[in-house]
Coordinates of C-alpha atoms in Angstrom, one line a residue:
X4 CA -53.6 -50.6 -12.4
X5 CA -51.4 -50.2 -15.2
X6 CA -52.1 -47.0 -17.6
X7 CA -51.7 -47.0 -21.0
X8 CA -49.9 -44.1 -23.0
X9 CA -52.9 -42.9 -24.7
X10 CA -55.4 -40.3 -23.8
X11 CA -58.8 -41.1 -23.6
X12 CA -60.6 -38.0 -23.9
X13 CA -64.5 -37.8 -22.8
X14 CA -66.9 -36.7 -26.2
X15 CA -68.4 -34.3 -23.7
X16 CA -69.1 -33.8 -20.1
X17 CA -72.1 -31.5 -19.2
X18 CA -70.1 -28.6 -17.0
X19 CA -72.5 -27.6 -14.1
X20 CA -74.6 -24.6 -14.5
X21 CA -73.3 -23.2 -11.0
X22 CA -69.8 -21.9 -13.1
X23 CA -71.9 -19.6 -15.3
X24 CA -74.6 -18.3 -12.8
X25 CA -71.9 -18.1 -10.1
X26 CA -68.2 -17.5 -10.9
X27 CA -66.9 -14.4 -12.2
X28 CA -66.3 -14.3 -16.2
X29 CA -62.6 -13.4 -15.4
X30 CA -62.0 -17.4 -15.3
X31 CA -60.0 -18.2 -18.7
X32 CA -58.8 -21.9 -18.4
X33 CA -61.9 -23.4 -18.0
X34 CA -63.4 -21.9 -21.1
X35 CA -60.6 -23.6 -23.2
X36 CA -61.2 -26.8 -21.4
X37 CA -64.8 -27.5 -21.0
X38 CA -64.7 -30.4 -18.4
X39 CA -66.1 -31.1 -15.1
X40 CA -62.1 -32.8 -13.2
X41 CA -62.4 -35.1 -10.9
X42 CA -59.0 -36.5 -9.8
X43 CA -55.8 -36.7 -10.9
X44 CA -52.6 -38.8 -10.6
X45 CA -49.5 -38.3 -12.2
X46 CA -49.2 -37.0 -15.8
X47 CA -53.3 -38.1 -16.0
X48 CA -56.4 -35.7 -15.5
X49 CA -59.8 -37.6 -15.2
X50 CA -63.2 -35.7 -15.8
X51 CA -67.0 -37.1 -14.8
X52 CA -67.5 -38.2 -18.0
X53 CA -65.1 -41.0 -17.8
X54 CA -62.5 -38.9 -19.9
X55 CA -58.9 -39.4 -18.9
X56 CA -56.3 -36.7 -20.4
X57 CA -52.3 -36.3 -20.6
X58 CA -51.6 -33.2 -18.6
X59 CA -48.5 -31.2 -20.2
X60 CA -49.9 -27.8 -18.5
X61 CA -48.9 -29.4 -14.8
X62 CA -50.8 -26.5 -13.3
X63 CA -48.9 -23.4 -15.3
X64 CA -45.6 -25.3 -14.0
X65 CA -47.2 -25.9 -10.4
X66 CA -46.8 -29.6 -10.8
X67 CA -43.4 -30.2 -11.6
X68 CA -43.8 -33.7 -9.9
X69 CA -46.9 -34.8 -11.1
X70 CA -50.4 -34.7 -9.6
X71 CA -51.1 -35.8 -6.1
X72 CA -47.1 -38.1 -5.8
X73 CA -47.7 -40.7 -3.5
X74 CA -44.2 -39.7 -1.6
X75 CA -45.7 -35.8 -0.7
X76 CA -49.3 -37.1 -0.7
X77 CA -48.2 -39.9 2.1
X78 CA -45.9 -36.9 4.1
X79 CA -48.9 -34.5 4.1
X80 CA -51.7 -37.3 5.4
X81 CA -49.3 -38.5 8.0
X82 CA -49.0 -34.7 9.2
X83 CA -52.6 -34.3 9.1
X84 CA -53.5 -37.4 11.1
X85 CA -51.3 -36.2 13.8
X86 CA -53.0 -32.8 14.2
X87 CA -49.8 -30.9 12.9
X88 CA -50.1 -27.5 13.1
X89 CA -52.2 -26.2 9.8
X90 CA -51.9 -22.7 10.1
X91 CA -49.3 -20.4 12.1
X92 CA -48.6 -17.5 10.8
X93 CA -44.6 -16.8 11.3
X94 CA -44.6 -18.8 14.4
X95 CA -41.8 -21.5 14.7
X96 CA -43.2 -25.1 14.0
X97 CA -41.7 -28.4 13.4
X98 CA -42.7 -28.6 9.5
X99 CA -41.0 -24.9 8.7
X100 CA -37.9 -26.0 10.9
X101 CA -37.7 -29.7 8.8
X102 CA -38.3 -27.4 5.3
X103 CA -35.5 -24.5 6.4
X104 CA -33.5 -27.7 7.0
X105 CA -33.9 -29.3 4.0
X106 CA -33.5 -26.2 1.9
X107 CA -30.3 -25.4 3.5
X108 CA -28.9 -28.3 3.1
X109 CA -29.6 -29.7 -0.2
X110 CA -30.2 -26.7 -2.1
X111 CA -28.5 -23.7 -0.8
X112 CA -25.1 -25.0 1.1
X113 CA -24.2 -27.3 -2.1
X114 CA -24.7 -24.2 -4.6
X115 CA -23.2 -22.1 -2.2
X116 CA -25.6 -19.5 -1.7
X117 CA -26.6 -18.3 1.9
X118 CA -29.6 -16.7 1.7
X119 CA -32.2 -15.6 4.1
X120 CA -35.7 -16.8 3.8
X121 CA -38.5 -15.2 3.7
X122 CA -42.6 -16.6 3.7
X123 CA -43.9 -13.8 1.8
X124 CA -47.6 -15.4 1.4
X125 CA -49.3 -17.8 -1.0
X126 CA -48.2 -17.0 -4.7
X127 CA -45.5 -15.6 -6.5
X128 CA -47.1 -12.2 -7.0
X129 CA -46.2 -11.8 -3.1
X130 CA -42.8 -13.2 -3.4
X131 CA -41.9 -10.3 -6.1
X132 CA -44.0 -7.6 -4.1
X133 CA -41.4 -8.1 -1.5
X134 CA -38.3 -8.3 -3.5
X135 CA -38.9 -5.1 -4.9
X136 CA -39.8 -3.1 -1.8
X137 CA -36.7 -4.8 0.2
X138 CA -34.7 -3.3 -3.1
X139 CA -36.2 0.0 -2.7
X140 CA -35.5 0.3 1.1
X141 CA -32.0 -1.0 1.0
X142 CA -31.1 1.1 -2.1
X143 CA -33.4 4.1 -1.1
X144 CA -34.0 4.1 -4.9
X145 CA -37.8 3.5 -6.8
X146 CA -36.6 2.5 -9.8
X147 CA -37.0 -0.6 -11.0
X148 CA -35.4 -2.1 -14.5
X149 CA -37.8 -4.5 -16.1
X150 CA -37.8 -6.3 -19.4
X151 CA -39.9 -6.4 -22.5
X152 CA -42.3 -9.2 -22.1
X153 CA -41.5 -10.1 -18.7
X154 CA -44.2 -11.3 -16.5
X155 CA -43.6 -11.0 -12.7
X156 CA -47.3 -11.1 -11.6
X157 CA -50.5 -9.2 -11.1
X158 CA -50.7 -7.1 -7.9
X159 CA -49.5 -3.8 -8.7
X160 CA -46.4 -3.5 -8.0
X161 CA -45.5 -6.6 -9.7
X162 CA -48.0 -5.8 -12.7
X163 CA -46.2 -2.8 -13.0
X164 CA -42.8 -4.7 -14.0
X165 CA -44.7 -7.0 -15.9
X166 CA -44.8 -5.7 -19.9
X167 CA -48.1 -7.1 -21.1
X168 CA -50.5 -4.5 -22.4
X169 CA -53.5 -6.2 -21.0
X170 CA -53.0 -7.7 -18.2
X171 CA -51.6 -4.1 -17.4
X172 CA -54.8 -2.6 -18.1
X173 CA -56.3 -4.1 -16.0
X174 CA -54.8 -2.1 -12.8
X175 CA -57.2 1.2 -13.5
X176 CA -54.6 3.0 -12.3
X177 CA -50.4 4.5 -13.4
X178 CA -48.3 1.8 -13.1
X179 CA -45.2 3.6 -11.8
X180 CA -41.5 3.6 -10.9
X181 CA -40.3 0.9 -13.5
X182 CA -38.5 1.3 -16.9
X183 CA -39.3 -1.5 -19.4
X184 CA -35.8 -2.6 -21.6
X185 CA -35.3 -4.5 -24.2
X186 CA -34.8 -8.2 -23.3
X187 CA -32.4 -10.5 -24.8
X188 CA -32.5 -10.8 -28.7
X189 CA -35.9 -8.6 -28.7
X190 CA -34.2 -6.4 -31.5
X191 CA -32.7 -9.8 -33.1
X192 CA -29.5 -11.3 -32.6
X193 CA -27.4 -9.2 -34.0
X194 CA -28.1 -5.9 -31.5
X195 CA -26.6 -6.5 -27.8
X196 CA -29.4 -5.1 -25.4
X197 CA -27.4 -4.9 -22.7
X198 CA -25.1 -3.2 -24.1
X199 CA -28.0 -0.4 -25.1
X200 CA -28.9 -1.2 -21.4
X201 CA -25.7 -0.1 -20.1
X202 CA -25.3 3.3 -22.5
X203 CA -28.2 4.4 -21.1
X204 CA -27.4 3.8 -17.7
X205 CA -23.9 5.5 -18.1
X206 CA -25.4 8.6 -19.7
X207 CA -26.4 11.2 -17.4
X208 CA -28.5 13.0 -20.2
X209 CA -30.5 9.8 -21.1
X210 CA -33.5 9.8 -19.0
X211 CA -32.9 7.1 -16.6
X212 CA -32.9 7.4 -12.7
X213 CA -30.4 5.1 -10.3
X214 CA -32.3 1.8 -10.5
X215 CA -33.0 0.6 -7.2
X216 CA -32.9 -3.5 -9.0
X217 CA -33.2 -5.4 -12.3
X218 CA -35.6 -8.0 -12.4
X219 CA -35.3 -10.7 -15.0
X220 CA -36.3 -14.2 -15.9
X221 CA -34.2 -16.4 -17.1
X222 CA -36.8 -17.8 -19.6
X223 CA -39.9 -15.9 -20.2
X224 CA -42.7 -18.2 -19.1
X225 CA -45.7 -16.0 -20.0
X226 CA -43.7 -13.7 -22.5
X227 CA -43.1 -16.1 -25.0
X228 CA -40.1 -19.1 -24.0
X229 CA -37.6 -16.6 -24.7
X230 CA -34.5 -17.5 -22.9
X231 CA -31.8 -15.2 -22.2
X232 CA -27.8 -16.6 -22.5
X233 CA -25.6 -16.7 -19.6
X234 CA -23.5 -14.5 -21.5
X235 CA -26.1 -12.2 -21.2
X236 CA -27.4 -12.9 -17.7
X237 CA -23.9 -12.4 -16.4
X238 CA -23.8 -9.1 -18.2
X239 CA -26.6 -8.1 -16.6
X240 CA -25.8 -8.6 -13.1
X241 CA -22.4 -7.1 -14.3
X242 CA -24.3 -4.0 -15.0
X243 CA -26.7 -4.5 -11.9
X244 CA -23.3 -4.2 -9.7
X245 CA -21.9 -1.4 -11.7
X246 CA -24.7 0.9 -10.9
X247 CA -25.5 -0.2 -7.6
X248 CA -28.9 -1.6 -8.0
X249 CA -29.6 -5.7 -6.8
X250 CA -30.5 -8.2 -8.9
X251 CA -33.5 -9.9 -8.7
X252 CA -34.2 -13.7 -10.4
X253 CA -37.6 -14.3 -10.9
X254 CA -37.6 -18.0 -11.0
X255 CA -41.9 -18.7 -10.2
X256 CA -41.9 -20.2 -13.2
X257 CA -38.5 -21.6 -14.6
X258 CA -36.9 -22.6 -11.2
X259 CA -37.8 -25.7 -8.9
X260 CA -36.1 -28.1 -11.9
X261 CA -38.0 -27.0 -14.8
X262 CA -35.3 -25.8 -16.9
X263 CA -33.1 -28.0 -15.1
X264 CA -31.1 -27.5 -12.2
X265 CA -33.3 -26.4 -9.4
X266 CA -32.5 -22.6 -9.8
X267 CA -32.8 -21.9 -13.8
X268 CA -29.5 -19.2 -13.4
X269 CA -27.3 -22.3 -11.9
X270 CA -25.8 -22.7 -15.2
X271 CA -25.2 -19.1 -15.9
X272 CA -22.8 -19.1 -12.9
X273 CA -24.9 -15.7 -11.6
X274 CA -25.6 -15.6 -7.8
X275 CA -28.1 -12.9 -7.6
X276 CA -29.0 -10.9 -4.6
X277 CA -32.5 -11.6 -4.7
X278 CA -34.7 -14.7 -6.1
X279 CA -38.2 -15.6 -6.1
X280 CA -39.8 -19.0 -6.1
X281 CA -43.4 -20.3 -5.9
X282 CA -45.4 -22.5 -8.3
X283 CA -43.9 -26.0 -7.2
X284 CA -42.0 -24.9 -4.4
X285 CA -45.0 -27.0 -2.5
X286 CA -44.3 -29.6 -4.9
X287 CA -48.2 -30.5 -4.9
X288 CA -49.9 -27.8 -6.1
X289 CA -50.3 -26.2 -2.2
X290 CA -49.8 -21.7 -1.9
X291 CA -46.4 -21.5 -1.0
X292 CA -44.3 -18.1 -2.4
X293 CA -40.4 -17.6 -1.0
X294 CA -38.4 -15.0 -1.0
X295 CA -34.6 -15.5 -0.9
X296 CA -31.9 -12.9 -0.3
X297 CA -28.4 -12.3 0.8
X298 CA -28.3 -11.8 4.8
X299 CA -26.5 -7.8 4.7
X300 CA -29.8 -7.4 3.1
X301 CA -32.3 -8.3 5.6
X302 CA -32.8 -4.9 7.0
X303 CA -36.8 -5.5 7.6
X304 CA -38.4 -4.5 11.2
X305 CA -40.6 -7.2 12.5
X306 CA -43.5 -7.5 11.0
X307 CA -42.8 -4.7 8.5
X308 CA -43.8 -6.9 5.4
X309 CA -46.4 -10.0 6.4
X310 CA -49.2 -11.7 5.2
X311 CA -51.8 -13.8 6.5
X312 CA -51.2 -16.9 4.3
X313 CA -47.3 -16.9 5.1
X314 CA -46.8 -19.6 7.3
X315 CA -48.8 -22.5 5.3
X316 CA -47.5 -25.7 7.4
X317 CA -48.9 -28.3 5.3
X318 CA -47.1 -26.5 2.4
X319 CA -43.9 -26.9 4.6
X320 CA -44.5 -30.8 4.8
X321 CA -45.1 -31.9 1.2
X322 CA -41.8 -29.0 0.3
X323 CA -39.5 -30.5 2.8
X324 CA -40.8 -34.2 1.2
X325 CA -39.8 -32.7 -2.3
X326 CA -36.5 -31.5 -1.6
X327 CA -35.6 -35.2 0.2
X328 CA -37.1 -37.4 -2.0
X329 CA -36.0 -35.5 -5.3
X330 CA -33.2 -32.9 -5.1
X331 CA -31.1 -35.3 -2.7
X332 CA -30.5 -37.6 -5.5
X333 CA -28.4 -36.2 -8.4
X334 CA -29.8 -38.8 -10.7
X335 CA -33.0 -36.8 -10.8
X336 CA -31.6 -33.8 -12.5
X337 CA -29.7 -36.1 -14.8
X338 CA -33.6 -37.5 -15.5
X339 CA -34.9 -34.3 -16.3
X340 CA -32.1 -33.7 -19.0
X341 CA -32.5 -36.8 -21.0
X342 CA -36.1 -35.6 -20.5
X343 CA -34.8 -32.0 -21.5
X344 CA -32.9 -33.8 -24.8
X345 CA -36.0 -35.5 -25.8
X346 CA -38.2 -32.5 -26.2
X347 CA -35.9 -30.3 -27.6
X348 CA -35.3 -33.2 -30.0
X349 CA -39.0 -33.4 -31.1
X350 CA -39.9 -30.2 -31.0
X351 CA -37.1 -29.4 -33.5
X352 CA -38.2 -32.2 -35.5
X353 CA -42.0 -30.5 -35.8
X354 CA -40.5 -27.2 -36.2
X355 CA -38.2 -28.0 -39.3
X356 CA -40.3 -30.1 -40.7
X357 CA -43.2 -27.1 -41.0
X358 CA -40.6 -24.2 -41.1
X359 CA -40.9 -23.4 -37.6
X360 CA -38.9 -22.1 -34.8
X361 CA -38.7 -23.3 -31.3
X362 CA -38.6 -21.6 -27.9
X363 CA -37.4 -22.0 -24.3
X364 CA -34.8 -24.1 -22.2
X365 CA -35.0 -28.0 -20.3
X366 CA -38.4 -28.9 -19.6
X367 CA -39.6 -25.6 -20.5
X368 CA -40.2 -25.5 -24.4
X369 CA -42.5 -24.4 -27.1
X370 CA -43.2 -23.9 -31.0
X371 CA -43.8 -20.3 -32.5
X372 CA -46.6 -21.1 -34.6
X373 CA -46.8 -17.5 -36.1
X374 CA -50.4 -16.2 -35.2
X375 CA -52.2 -16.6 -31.8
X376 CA -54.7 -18.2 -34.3
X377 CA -53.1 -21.3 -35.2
X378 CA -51.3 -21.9 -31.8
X379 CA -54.6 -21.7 -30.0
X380 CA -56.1 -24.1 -33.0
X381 CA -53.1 -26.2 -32.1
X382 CA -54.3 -26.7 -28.2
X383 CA -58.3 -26.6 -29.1
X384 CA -57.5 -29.8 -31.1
X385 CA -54.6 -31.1 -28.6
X386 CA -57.7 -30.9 -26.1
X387 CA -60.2 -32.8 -27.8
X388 CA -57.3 -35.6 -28.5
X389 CA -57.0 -35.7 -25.0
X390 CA -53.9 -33.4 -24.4
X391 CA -54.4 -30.4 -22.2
X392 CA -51.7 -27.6 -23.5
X393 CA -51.4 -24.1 -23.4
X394 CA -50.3 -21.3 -25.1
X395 CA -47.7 -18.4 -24.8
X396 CA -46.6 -15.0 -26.2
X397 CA -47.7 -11.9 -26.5
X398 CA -50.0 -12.9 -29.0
X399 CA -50.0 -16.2 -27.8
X400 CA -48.7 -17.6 -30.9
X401 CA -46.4 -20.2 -28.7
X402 CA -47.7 -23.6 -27.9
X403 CA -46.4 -24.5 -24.9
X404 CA -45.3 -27.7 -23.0
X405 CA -44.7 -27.9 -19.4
X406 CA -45.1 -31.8 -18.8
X407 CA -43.9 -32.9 -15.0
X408 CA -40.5 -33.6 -14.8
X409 CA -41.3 -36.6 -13.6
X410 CA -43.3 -38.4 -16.4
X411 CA -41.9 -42.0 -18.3
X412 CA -40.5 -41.7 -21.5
X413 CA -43.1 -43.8 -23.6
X414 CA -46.1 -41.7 -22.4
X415 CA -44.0 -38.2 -22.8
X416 CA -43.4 -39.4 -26.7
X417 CA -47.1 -40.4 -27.0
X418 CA -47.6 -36.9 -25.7
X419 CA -45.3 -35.7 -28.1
X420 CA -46.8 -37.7 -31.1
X421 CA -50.2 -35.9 -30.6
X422 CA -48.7 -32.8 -30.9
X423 CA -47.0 -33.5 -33.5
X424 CA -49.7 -35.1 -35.5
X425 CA -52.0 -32.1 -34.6
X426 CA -49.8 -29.1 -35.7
X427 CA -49.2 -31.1 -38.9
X428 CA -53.2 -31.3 -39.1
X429 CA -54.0 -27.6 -38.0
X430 CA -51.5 -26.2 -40.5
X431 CA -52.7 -28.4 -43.8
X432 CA -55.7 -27.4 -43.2
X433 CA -54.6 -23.5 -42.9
X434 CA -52.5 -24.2 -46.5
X435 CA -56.1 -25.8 -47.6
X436 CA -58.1 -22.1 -46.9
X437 CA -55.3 -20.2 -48.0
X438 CA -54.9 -22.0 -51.4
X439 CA -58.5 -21.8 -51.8

């Protein structure tokens, strides 16, 4: 059946009582969207009530692909139906052989990068948990260089590199071992922060110990869409090298093709010595985190760092599917740009026209709407239009778009046109009260 480009969002749909007498009150996305989901295909959502909505969240960048792509979905019944091994901790099965395969051969080998893998467990939190501590043991250092309004995860020793005051406060306890510096443009563009970075790293009077790493995103998912320049990413691993700490890429959020090529620091001509992917590594939403380093740095003792959840086979299946039926086929990534091209295009269009800014990189862009207020405004009435969207910042004054990769032109600008029409609305009527 053929969809049309339009949401059609349900009026209401009763959410079951069991959510509020039974789940925790932590639970935030759900209170934004008030619907009972039901299935999903592609850039749709459905909920009980009939309601079908235009999904430019994709899962906090989990979907890259779409919901449920009939290419992965096909590869991970076929495994099931032939009893395929579903869980086996670090043991050696056919589906981690076919993805260790795939990824070195269509991602690593062609960018030439020879890193090690390592299945760290089922999010990204776990992924940077272990970059960090294989940074302190090879370095022998504790200290970790972090960035203002980084977000690395929420376990502590990632929370403690993340710079966001509540989700920090949240740990009950010192969050150690980890100096927060300015990221790029956080004092505007005209001071050089890694410049600052580097005099107080040279100074032996200023306070700072021998980092054992930097960790960095290339484009602050959760911090706001800021995006660093190469010229600054390479300065950084310059300075990384210089004073003998590794470099660590968090790419959870921005890698896997969302700001375009499949690593976001391709372009930026950086190799670092450490990355770390999850979100749509699985390509369909299934726990998989990675851990990727250069091979003189693989000084772990069996079993020294493990998880239960690290071998997730069916995760294996539908990420080896991925990397074959995408990533082997350049004229995906050229598909993403023109994708890229279009957003920036209409979110500059929505910005200027309202004397906005934009955010971000590829597929990975927002608006600065100025208050948490009227971004979240923005996505209440997005929502009842039938477009689910988030926000971002650290006031979350950023609306957001994360659309899959994958989704046809004519329903990304109907997407787009709903945005558009919405912020227009949502700031007329803030001129309205103001005025009055």
């Amino acid at each position: 059946m053929k969809m049309t480009t339009k949401p059609q969002p349900s009026k209401s749909d009763p959410v079951p009582e069991i959510y509020a007498r039974r789940e925790s009150v932590v639970r935030s996305y759900a209170r934004a969207m008030p619907r009972q989901f039901t299935r999903a295909e592609g850039v749709w959502m459905h909920d009980s009530a009939g309601g079908r909505y235009l999904d430019f969240l994709s899962g906090c960048s989990t979907l890259n692909y779409g919901h449920n792509h009939p290419v992965l979905k096909q590869a991970l019944l076929d495994y099931i139906a032939a009893d395929g091994i579903t869980h086996g901790l670090d043991l050696h099965t056919d589906a981690k052989a076919d993805f260790l395969e795939a990824l070195e051969s269509l991602i690593l080998r062609p960018r030439g990068l020879e890193y090690r893998a390592m299945f760290t467990g089922p999010t990204g939190t776990n992924a940077v948990e272990a970059a960090i501590k294989l940074a302190r043991k090879v370095t022998g250092r504790e200290l970790i260089i972090a960035f203002s309004n980084g977000f690395h995860g929420m376990t502590l020793g990632a929370l403690a590199c993340t710079g966001n005051a509540q989700k920090r406060g949240g740990a009950g306890v010192p969050l150690s071992h980890v100096s927060h510096e300015p990221y790029d443009g956080y004092h505007g563009p005209d001071v050089d922060t890694a410049a600052l970075l580097e005099q107080r790293l040279s100074d032996p009077s200023s306070g700072l110990d021998a980092p054992a790493a930097f960790i960095v995103e290339t484009v602050q998912g959760e911090g706001g869409l800021n995006a660093a320049s190469p010229e600054w990413l390479r300065r950084i691993a310059e300075i990384a090298k210089q004073h003998g700490a590794l470099l660590i890429i968090d790419d959870i959020q921005a890698g896997c093709g969302r700001t375009g090529g499949f690593f976001s620091f391709e372009e930026s001509g950086v190799k670092p010595d450490i990355v770390t992917l999850a979100k749509s590594l699985s390509g369909m939403g299934l726990p998989f985190a990675l851990t990727l380093f250069r091979p003189e740095l693989d000084i772990w003792s069996p079993g020294e760092h493990n998880g239960t959840f690290r071998g997730n086979n069916h995760a294996f299946v539908t990420a080896a599917a991925t990397l074959r039926h995408f990533w082997a086929d350049p004229e995906f990534v050229q598909d993403v740009r023109q994708r890229s091209d279009l957003l920036e295009r209409r979110l500059s269009r929505i910005a200027a026209r309202h004397g906005l800014s934009t955010r971000g990189r590829g597929m990975m862009r927002g608006i600065d709407m100025g208050s948490g207020e009227t971004a979240s405004a923005v996505t209440t009435a997005c929502f009842d239009r039938g477009l689910i969207i988030e926000t971002s910042g650290p006031h979350d004054e950023i609306v957001k778009v994360l659309a899959p990769l994958t989704i046809d032109a004519d329903v990304f600008e109907a997407g787009l046109d709903i945005l558009e029409t919405t912020v227009g609305d949502v700031l007329s009527r803030s001129y309205g009260v103001a005025a009055e």
